[in-house]
XYZ file of N, CA and C in Angstrom:
648
model
N 21.903 -43.631 120.110
C 22.608 -44.551 120.882
C 24.036 -44.085 121.160
N 24.622 -44.873 122.191
C 25.905 -44.552 122.565
C 26.949 -44.572 121.373
N 26.822 -45.504 120.492
C 27.779 -45.610 119.409
C 27.536 -44.459 118.502
N 26.386 -43.952 118.156
C 26.084 -42.828 117.278
C 26.528 -41.575 117.965
N 26.384 -41.443 119.264
C 26.964 -40.310 119.914
C 28.428 -40.217 119.890
N 29.120 -41.369 119.992
C 30.530 -41.387 119.902
C 31.003 -40.911 118.485
N 30.321 -41.482 117.511
C 30.666 -41.160 116.135
C 30.606 -39.712 115.847
N 29.458 -39.198 116.363
C 29.230 -37.733 116.169
C 30.361 -36.895 116.820
N 30.766 -37.264 117.962
C 31.947 -36.573 118.594
C 33.226 -36.775 117.752
N 33.434 -37.842 117.254
C 34.661 -38.150 116.430
C 34.671 -37.410 115.124
N 33.478 -37.109 114.616
C 33.428 -36.460 113.309
C 33.102 -34.949 113.373
N 32.773 -34.488 114.549
C 32.855 -33.087 114.746
C 31.778 -32.176 113.924
N 32.143 -30.872 113.897
C 31.281 -29.913 113.232
C 31.787 -29.579 111.873
N 31.127 -30.124 110.828
C 31.627 -30.030 109.470
C 31.520 -28.569 108.849
N 30.905 -27.682 109.645
C 30.819 -26.292 109.140
C 31.964 -25.372 109.558
N 33.024 -25.899 110.221
C 34.099 -25.082 110.632
C 34.775 -24.514 109.367
N 35.276 -23.328 109.598
C 35.938 -22.666 108.419
C 37.489 -22.576 108.538
N 38.026 -22.273 107.438
C 39.530 -22.070 107.325
C 39.872 -20.605 107.402
N 40.779 -20.289 108.164
C 41.304 -18.864 108.299
C 41.991 -18.510 107.040
N 41.915 -17.186 106.633
C 42.585 -16.665 105.421
C 44.040 -16.795 105.647
N 44.726 -17.322 104.744
C 46.316 -17.345 104.874
C 46.896 -15.899 104.827
N 48.009 -15.767 105.554
C 48.679 -14.465 105.527
C 50.125 -14.773 105.391
N 50.980 -13.735 105.285
C 52.417 -13.871 105.172
C 52.839 -14.319 106.610
N 53.841 -15.255 106.464
C 54.481 -15.733 107.688
C 55.976 -15.697 107.597
N 56.666 -15.404 108.716
C 58.108 -15.424 108.724
C 58.603 -16.876 108.891
N 59.884 -16.996 108.881
C 60.592 -18.232 108.905
C 60.239 -18.967 110.269
N 60.279 -18.291 111.316
C 59.989 -19.019 112.629
C 58.552 -19.391 112.711
N 57.670 -18.702 112.141
C 56.303 -19.022 112.095
C 56.014 -20.257 111.285
N 56.693 -20.292 110.093
C 56.590 -21.483 109.233
C 57.212 -22.730 109.907
N 58.358 -22.488 110.585
C 59.019 -23.469 111.363
C 58.117 -24.108 112.365
N 57.440 -23.187 113.129
C 56.582 -23.582 114.176
C 55.417 -24.431 113.634
N 54.923 -24.069 112.459
C 53.813 -24.816 111.763
C 54.342 -26.291 111.445
N 55.491 -26.402 110.963
C 56.029 -27.706 110.586
C 56.281 -28.500 111.929
N 56.811 -27.908 112.998
C 57.075 -28.607 114.248
C 55.807 -29.101 114.880
N 54.731 -28.333 114.620
C 53.362 -28.728 115.219
C 52.957 -30.074 114.718
N 53.250 -30.402 113.427
C 52.828 -31.723 112.852
C 53.581 -32.857 113.388
N 54.641 -32.698 114.193
C 55.455 -33.716 114.635
C 54.942 -34.296 115.908
N 54.137 -33.612 116.577
C 53.689 -34.023 117.865
C 54.726 -34.603 118.822
N 55.748 -33.666 118.992
C 56.958 -33.995 119.683
C 56.838 -34.518 121.041
N 55.968 -33.910 121.846
C 55.716 -34.371 123.202
C 55.243 -35.878 123.267
N 54.232 -36.187 122.445
C 53.746 -37.584 122.366
C 54.867 -38.528 121.892
N 55.583 -38.159 120.814
C 56.657 -39.029 120.296
C 57.724 -39.271 121.173
N 58.107 -38.190 122.078
C 59.043 -38.329 123.137
C 58.698 -39.530 124.028
N 57.464 -39.583 124.414
C 56.971 -40.729 125.325
C 57.178 -42.084 124.603
N 56.897 -42.021 123.296
C 56.995 -43.259 122.561
C 58.462 -43.747 122.444
N 59.373 -42.696 122.166
C 60.823 -43.014 122.146
C 61.275 -43.534 123.569
N 60.794 -42.909 124.557
C 61.132 -43.465 125.904
C 60.626 -44.790 126.143
N 59.552 -45.104 125.684
C 58.980 -46.523 125.857
C 59.935 -47.612 125.197
N 60.543 -47.111 124.110
C 61.598 -48.057 123.436
C 62.784 -48.114 124.344
N 63.250 -47.075 124.937
C 64.308 -47.060 125.832
C 64.106 -47.947 126.994
N 62.840 -47.924 127.555
C 62.457 -48.743 128.715
C 62.508 -50.268 128.356
N 62.056 -50.563 127.097
C 62.122 -51.952 126.639
C 63.524 -52.482 126.441
N 64.345 -51.631 125.982
C 65.783 -52.019 125.827
C 66.535 -52.166 127.121
N 66.307 -51.240 128.011
C 66.903 -51.281 129.294
C 66.442 -52.490 130.164
N 65.119 -52.721 129.897
C 64.615 -53.955 130.707
C 65.199 -55.199 130.213
N 65.446 -55.354 128.962
C 66.045 -56.565 128.416
C 67.600 -56.633 128.655
N 68.242 -55.573 128.607
C 69.720 -55.556 128.858
C 70.192 -55.296 130.283
N 69.267 -54.787 131.057
C 69.694 -54.597 132.564
C 70.434 -53.364 132.699
N 70.683 -52.516 131.642
C 71.527 -51.334 131.922
C 71.171 -50.254 130.920
N 71.355 -48.988 131.218
C 71.109 -47.935 130.267
C 72.459 -47.569 129.535
N 72.402 -47.610 128.290
C 73.617 -47.430 127.513
C 73.390 -46.578 126.256
N 74.503 -46.274 125.613
C 74.296 -45.562 124.397
C 73.387 -46.211 123.429
N 73.500 -47.579 123.357
C 72.543 -48.248 122.493
C 71.000 -48.030 122.865
N 70.684 -47.969 124.096
C 69.441 -47.681 124.606
C 68.889 -46.322 124.023
N 69.762 -45.378 124.099
C 69.446 -43.962 123.656
C 69.238 -43.965 122.146
N 70.058 -44.698 121.372
C 70.031 -44.818 119.941
C 68.691 -45.553 119.524
N 68.356 -46.485 120.337
C 67.072 -47.175 120.007
C 65.871 -46.264 120.167
N 65.962 -45.498 121.378
C 64.951 -44.510 121.581
C 64.859 -43.431 120.523
N 66.009 -42.994 120.090
C 66.149 -41.944 119.035
C 65.480 -42.446 117.773
N 65.812 -43.702 117.337
C 65.226 -44.246 116.063
C 63.811 -44.325 116.190
N 63.242 -44.791 117.279
C 61.761 -44.965 117.400
C 61.093 -43.477 117.452
N 61.788 -42.528 118.151
C 61.339 -41.246 118.274
C 61.121 -40.569 116.780
N 62.156 -40.718 115.977
C 62.130 -40.177 114.636
C 61.031 -40.810 113.815
N 60.913 -42.173 113.931
C 59.857 -42.958 113.270
C 58.503 -42.554 113.621
N 58.324 -42.251 114.970
C 57.045 -41.806 115.508
C 56.682 -40.445 114.982
N 57.580 -39.576 114.900
C 57.283 -38.352 114.336
C 56.929 -38.262 112.953
N 57.487 -39.234 112.159
C 57.029 -39.453 110.752
C 55.570 -39.917 110.711
N 55.328 -40.936 111.624
C 53.911 -41.374 111.778
C 53.002 -40.294 112.092
N 53.433 -39.381 113.039
C 52.614 -38.273 113.466
C 52.261 -37.286 112.390
N 53.279 -36.977 111.469
C 53.015 -36.118 110.303
C 52.024 -36.780 109.380
N 52.084 -38.036 109.160
C 51.219 -38.771 108.232
C 49.763 -38.749 108.906
N 49.692 -38.898 110.218
C 48.394 -38.853 110.849
C 47.782 -37.503 110.750
N 48.554 -36.417 110.791
C 48.142 -35.014 110.639
C 47.553 -34.898 109.172
N 48.196 -35.433 108.251
C 47.778 -35.302 106.893
C 46.492 -36.039 106.647
N 46.344 -37.388 107.208
C 45.205 -38.047 107.117
C 43.971 -37.358 107.810
N 44.231 -36.695 108.971
C 43.137 -36.126 109.716
C 42.869 -34.645 109.416
N 43.544 -34.133 108.436
C 43.356 -32.677 108.280
C 41.942 -32.244 108.043
N 41.157 -32.951 107.286
C 39.796 -32.583 107.118
C 38.937 -32.612 108.313
N 39.151 -33.584 109.072
C 38.444 -33.921 110.323
C 38.956 -32.952 111.495
N 40.201 -32.658 111.476
C 40.674 -31.681 112.537
C 40.051 -30.331 112.363
N 39.637 -29.997 111.179
C 39.135 -28.745 110.917
C 37.763 -28.586 111.571
N 37.111 -29.605 111.959
C 35.797 -29.722 112.545
C 35.706 -29.424 114.033
N 36.916 -29.395 114.725
C 36.971 -29.367 116.169
C 37.679 -28.139 116.677
N 37.151 -27.551 117.633
C 37.846 -26.327 118.240
C 39.279 -26.822 118.705
N 39.457 -27.934 119.259
C 40.693 -28.282 119.831
C 41.917 -28.385 118.646
N 41.485 -28.775 117.425
C 42.458 -29.084 116.429
C 42.242 -28.201 115.241
N 41.240 -27.397 115.073
C 40.986 -26.631 113.924
C 42.151 -25.655 113.520
N 42.819 -25.174 114.594
C 43.896 -24.237 114.296
C 45.219 -24.744 113.958
N 45.307 -26.095 113.754
C 46.627 -26.635 113.357
C 47.018 -26.302 111.955
N 48.186 -26.419 111.696
C 48.796 -25.872 110.459
C 48.212 -26.560 109.178
N 47.997 -27.785 109.101
C 47.500 -28.489 107.950
C 45.981 -28.121 107.752
N 45.020 -28.295 108.832
C 43.780 -27.881 108.510
C 43.553 -26.424 108.029
N 44.413 -25.575 108.541
C 44.421 -24.110 108.193
C 45.205 -23.875 106.895
N 45.800 -24.911 106.303
C 46.543 -24.783 105.087
C 47.737 -23.744 105.111
N 48.391 -23.741 106.378
C 49.579 -22.847 106.390
C 50.769 -23.515 105.860
N 50.693 -24.859 105.787
C 51.703 -25.585 105.118
C 51.051 -26.518 104.029
N 51.580 -26.954 103.060
C 50.957 -27.756 102.053
C 51.024 -29.170 102.328
N 50.104 -29.934 101.867
C 50.083 -31.386 102.127
C 51.345 -31.993 101.489
N 51.744 -31.415 100.285
C 52.890 -32.058 99.581
C 54.264 -31.879 100.488
N 54.309 -30.840 101.102
C 55.556 -30.444 101.945
C 55.396 -31.406 103.143
N 54.255 -31.520 103.791
C 54.130 -32.424 104.911
C 54.406 -33.874 104.496
N 53.936 -34.197 103.343
C 54.283 -35.646 102.856
C 55.771 -35.913 102.682
N 56.479 -34.855 102.161
C 57.930 -35.007 101.940
C 58.557 -35.250 103.398
N 58.186 -34.409 104.333
C 58.670 -34.507 105.690
C 58.484 -35.900 106.241
N 57.218 -36.344 106.023
C 56.726 -37.698 106.489
C 57.574 -38.799 105.960
N 57.935 -38.768 104.717
C 58.708 -39.766 104.065
C 60.107 -39.769 104.561
N 60.653 -38.595 104.718
C 62.096 -38.468 105.213
C 62.130 -39.000 106.657
N 61.304 -38.736 107.496
C 61.342 -39.148 108.906
C 60.965 -40.608 109.004
N 60.071 -41.188 108.254
C 59.802 -42.556 108.436
C 60.985 -43.370 107.831
N 61.417 -42.956 106.649
C 62.564 -43.699 106.088
C 63.835 -43.632 106.986
N 64.121 -42.440 107.590
C 65.263 -42.332 108.523
C 65.050 -43.185 109.689
N 63.875 -43.211 110.324
C 63.573 -43.997 111.541
C 63.791 -45.526 111.237
N 63.183 -45.992 110.216
C 63.410 -47.395 109.736
C 64.908 -47.703 109.448
N 65.583 -46.925 108.808
C 66.978 -47.076 108.573
C 67.819 -47.133 109.880
N 67.544 -46.291 110.817
C 68.256 -46.283 112.047
C 67.892 -47.478 112.823
N 66.676 -48.015 112.741
C 66.317 -49.230 113.475
C 67.163 -50.451 112.904
N 67.337 -50.512 111.634
C 68.285 -51.529 111.133
C 69.726 -51.318 111.536
N 70.136 -50.048 111.499
C 71.567 -49.747 111.846
C 71.803 -49.943 113.408
N 70.907 -49.616 114.172
C 71.115 -49.677 115.607
C 70.457 -50.951 116.272
N 69.644 -51.630 115.504
C 69.025 -52.822 116.089
C 69.195 -53.964 115.175
N 68.114 -54.272 114.366
C 68.208 -55.406 113.447
C 67.013 -55.195 112.474
N 67.007 -56.105 111.512
C 65.982 -56.073 110.442
C 64.534 -56.430 111.183
N 64.672 -57.213 112.257
C 63.441 -57.411 112.977
C 62.843 -56.189 113.686
N 63.781 -55.344 114.204
C 63.359 -54.058 114.829
C 62.689 -53.174 113.699
N 63.312 -53.237 112.523
C 62.760 -52.318 111.420
C 61.330 -52.908 111.099
N 61.209 -54.185 110.986
C 59.868 -54.851 110.674
C 58.771 -54.504 111.772
N 59.178 -54.513 113.057
C 58.381 -54.122 114.019
C 57.956 -52.637 113.995
N 58.993 -51.801 113.663
C 58.635 -50.395 113.350
C 57.703 -50.188 112.268
N 57.859 -50.846 111.128
C 56.976 -50.771 110.059
C 55.564 -51.304 110.372
N 55.513 -52.262 111.220
C 54.176 -52.794 111.615
C 53.504 -51.794 112.511
N 54.228 -51.139 113.335
C 53.570 -50.093 114.239
C 52.980 -48.914 113.308
N 53.674 -48.541 112.279
C 53.289 -47.374 111.455
C 51.937 -47.980 110.680
N 51.980 -49.172 110.140
C 50.894 -49.707 109.522
C 49.661 -49.793 110.384
N 49.786 -50.340 111.573
C 48.634 -50.381 112.566
C 48.199 -49.094 112.899
N 49.032 -48.064 113.052
C 48.565 -46.727 113.505
C 47.940 -45.954 112.408
N 48.701 -45.935 111.256
C 48.279 -45.059 110.132
C 47.378 -45.648 109.188
N 47.537 -46.877 108.894
C 46.640 -47.536 107.861
C 45.452 -48.248 108.406
N 45.464 -48.552 109.793
C 44.342 -49.192 110.261
C 43.581 -48.359 111.299
N 44.384 -47.918 112.412
C 43.750 -47.281 113.562
C 43.177 -45.912 113.066
N 43.968 -45.031 112.347
C 43.520 -43.723 111.999
C 42.239 -43.619 111.184
N 42.134 -44.471 110.039
C 40.857 -44.349 109.391
C 39.682 -45.017 110.115
N 39.956 -46.021 110.935
C 38.968 -46.781 111.607
C 38.349 -46.078 112.864
N 39.087 -45.189 113.417
C 38.755 -44.552 114.681
C 37.500 -43.683 114.458
N 37.285 -43.218 113.244
C 36.162 -42.323 112.934
C 34.916 -43.098 112.730
N 35.020 -44.453 112.717
C 33.879 -45.304 112.321
C 33.423 -46.315 113.399
N 34.515 -46.941 114.128
C 34.100 -48.013 114.978
C 35.045 -48.045 116.241
N 34.487 -48.369 117.324
C 35.294 -48.489 118.599
C 36.414 -49.581 118.452
N 36.193 -50.528 117.617
C 37.148 -51.609 117.399
C 38.476 -51.026 116.993
N 38.590 -49.710 116.679
C 39.866 -49.078 116.359
C 40.774 -49.197 117.500
N 40.292 -49.337 118.689
C 41.094 -49.441 119.926
C 42.048 -50.638 119.797
N 41.669 -51.620 119.143
C 42.640 -52.844 118.933
C 43.835 -52.578 118.323
N 43.785 -52.062 117.019
C 45.087 -51.748 116.358
C 45.796 -50.544 117.089
N 44.982 -49.667 117.676
C 45.753 -48.556 118.366
C 46.463 -49.095 119.552
N 45.938 -49.943 120.290
C 46.554 -50.541 121.435
C 47.760 -51.306 121.075
N 47.709 -52.086 119.934
C 48.717 -52.958 119.494
C 49.914 -52.096 119.089
N 49.645 -51.003 118.361
C 50.597 -50.058 117.912
C 51.355 -49.441 119.105
N 50.584 -49.142 120.127
C 51.208 -48.570 121.346
C 52.141 -49.572 122.086
N 51.979 -50.784 121.845
C 52.888 -51.803 122.440
C 54.121 -51.968 121.695
N 54.199 -51.582 120.423
C 55.361 -51.895 119.629
C 56.687 -51.264 120.111
N 56.649 -50.061 120.556
C 57.877 -49.378 121.000
C 58.695 -50.256 122.036
N 57.975 -50.798 123.039
C 58.563 -51.590 124.024
C 59.169 -52.814 123.423
N 58.401 -53.529 122.504
C 58.916 -54.729 121.852
C 60.132 -54.397 121.012
N 60.147 -53.225 120.373
C 61.311 -52.879 119.589
C 62.632 -52.711 120.385
N 62.364 -51.985 121.517
C 63.495 -51.858 122.405
C 63.945 -53.092 123.037
N 63.158 -54.081 123.325
C 63.430 -55.283 123.828
C 64.229 -56.142 122.799
N 63.772 -56.110 121.593
C 64.333 -56.907 120.506
C 65.670 -56.335 120.009
N 65.871 -55.093 120.280
C 67.092 -54.403 119.804
C 68.356 -54.969 120.548
N 68.132 -55.589 121.635
C 69.256 -56.161 122.387
C 69.655 -57.519 121.837
N 68.825 -58.083 120.930
C 69.076 -59.350 120.387
C 68.261 -60.372 121.119
N 67.470 -60.001 122.203
C 66.717 -60.910 122.921
C 65.404 -61.137 122.139
N 65.065 -62.449 121.838
C 63.838 -62.752 121.197
C 62.884 -63.587 122.045
N 63.427 -63.969 123.243
C 62.486 -64.754 124.153
C 61.457 -63.835 124.827
N 60.246 -64.347 124.926
C 59.134 -63.683 125.449
C 59.067 -63.939 127.006
N 58.905 -62.827 127.720
C 58.958 -63.092 129.287
C 57.739 -62.312 129.827
N 57.510 -62.680 131.066
C 56.415 -61.971 131.788
C 56.627 -60.550 131.954
N 57.892 -60.274 132.166
C 58.269 -58.719 132.274
C 57.905 -58.018 130.979
N 58.302 -58.570 129.851
C 57.950 -57.953 128.573
C 56.522 -57.797 128.459
N 55.720 -58.903 128.686
C 54.262 -58.827 128.552
C 53.630 -57.714 129.397
N 54.152 -57.582 130.667
C 53.577 -56.622 131.526
C 53.967 -55.149 131.010
N 55.130 -54.977 130.589
C 55.531 -53.730 130.021
C 54.650 -53.291 128.802
N 54.420 -54.270 127.920
C 53.695 -53.999 126.782
C 52.256 -53.717 127.089
N 51.703 -54.440 128.096
C 50.462 -54.141 128.553
C 50.211 -52.750 129.211
N 51.092 -52.489 130.089
C 51.094 -51.067 130.729
C 51.243 -49.973 129.766
N 52.112 -49.974 128.855
C 52.451 -48.916 127.876
C 51.523 -48.922 126.648
N 50.824 -50.066 126.496
C 49.882 -50.097 125.404
C 48.409 -49.725 125.772
N 47.929 -50.391 126.951
C 46.617 -50.210 127.312
C 46.262 -48.785 127.775
N 47.328 -48.006 128.155
C 46.959 -46.579 128.530
C 46.260 -45.864 127.473
N 46.473 -46.337 126.230
C 45.830 -45.567 125.037
C 44.308 -45.722 125.042
N 43.787 -46.645 125.730
C 42.290 -46.793 125.785
C 41.626 -45.531 126.504
N 42.175 -45.325 127.810
C 41.551 -44.029 128.384
C 41.896 -42.785 127.618
N 43.115 -42.795 126.965
C 43.569 -41.652 126.234
C 42.670 -41.378 125.108
N 42.132 -42.512 124.392
C 41.245 -42.357 123.304
C 39.927 -41.807 123.694
N 39.375 -42.193 124.840
C 38.146 -41.730 125.295
C 38.248 -40.296 125.801
N 39.366 -39.952 126.352
C 39.419 -38.525 126.911
C 39.448 -37.557 125.688
N 40.175 -37.970 124.649
C 40.112 -37.135 123.363
C 38.681 -36.997 122.811
N 37.951 -38.153 122.815
C 36.567 -38.126 122.348
C 35.718 -37.205 123.129
N 35.968 -37.256 124.413
C 35.155 -36.405 125.340
C 35.556 -34.902 125.161
N 36.865 -34.617 124.915
C 37.225 -33.246 124.605
C 36.627 -32.744 123.340
N 36.366 -33.515 122.374
C 35.881 -33.142 121.059
C 34.497 -32.653 121.159
N 33.804 -32.974 122.243
C 32.342 -32.853 122.531
C 32.122 -31.343 123.158
N 32.901 -30.385 122.545
C 32.814 -29.001 123.045
C 31.662 -28.264 122.337
N 31.523 -27.015 122.586
C 30.441 -26.229 121.999
C 30.734 -26.102 120.386
N 29.691 -26.202 119.712
C 29.923 -26.117 118.168
C 30.225 -24.683 117.851
N 30.889 -24.513 116.674
C 31.297 -23.192 116.196
C 29.974 -22.515 115.702
N 30.054 -21.221 115.737
C 28.861 -20.449 115.359
C 29.148 -19.544 114.206
N 30.272 -19.615 113.593
C 30.499 -18.730 112.439
C 30.281 -19.561 111.163
């Protein structure tokens, strides 16, 4: 069935192997850590928060950039946690098997420390630059993404719901950072546009996973 085919794609080839570890220099190790941050994706998430803040305030300011920075750091922490959660599954796909955690080029313990530092810093900055409500929304986004979406995506298509909601949070954080709590049509449209794009993104990744199986 379609559902079984999708689940097979999401769970990949369990026979994939781990490369033998070798000695690595400082810059190689640094590159492995940076890889876990998903900087390009997290940059878009940070920009979404900036868009939300600018839409509410009507102007681009230092506050807008600080809000974006806070969300960017928080998103990188969630990305590292996602890499930790998916390390066994990533090993099963050609697209992700070479990543640093599946290949054990960095330890789970080290990645976990980085994750804690980034998430804590991101939440702290949201309180400092925004409010406790902003921090609460940031924490909710992490819970939806890491505690609900990430484990559920390997089992059910309904994972799209928490995934989409998580994608909407950065805009709402930026909007709320201005002190504005009123819900408007503009906010709803922004949240819909920047959240619903994750649905095609989800299926594109699933299709990419359906590559040729490894033969070693």
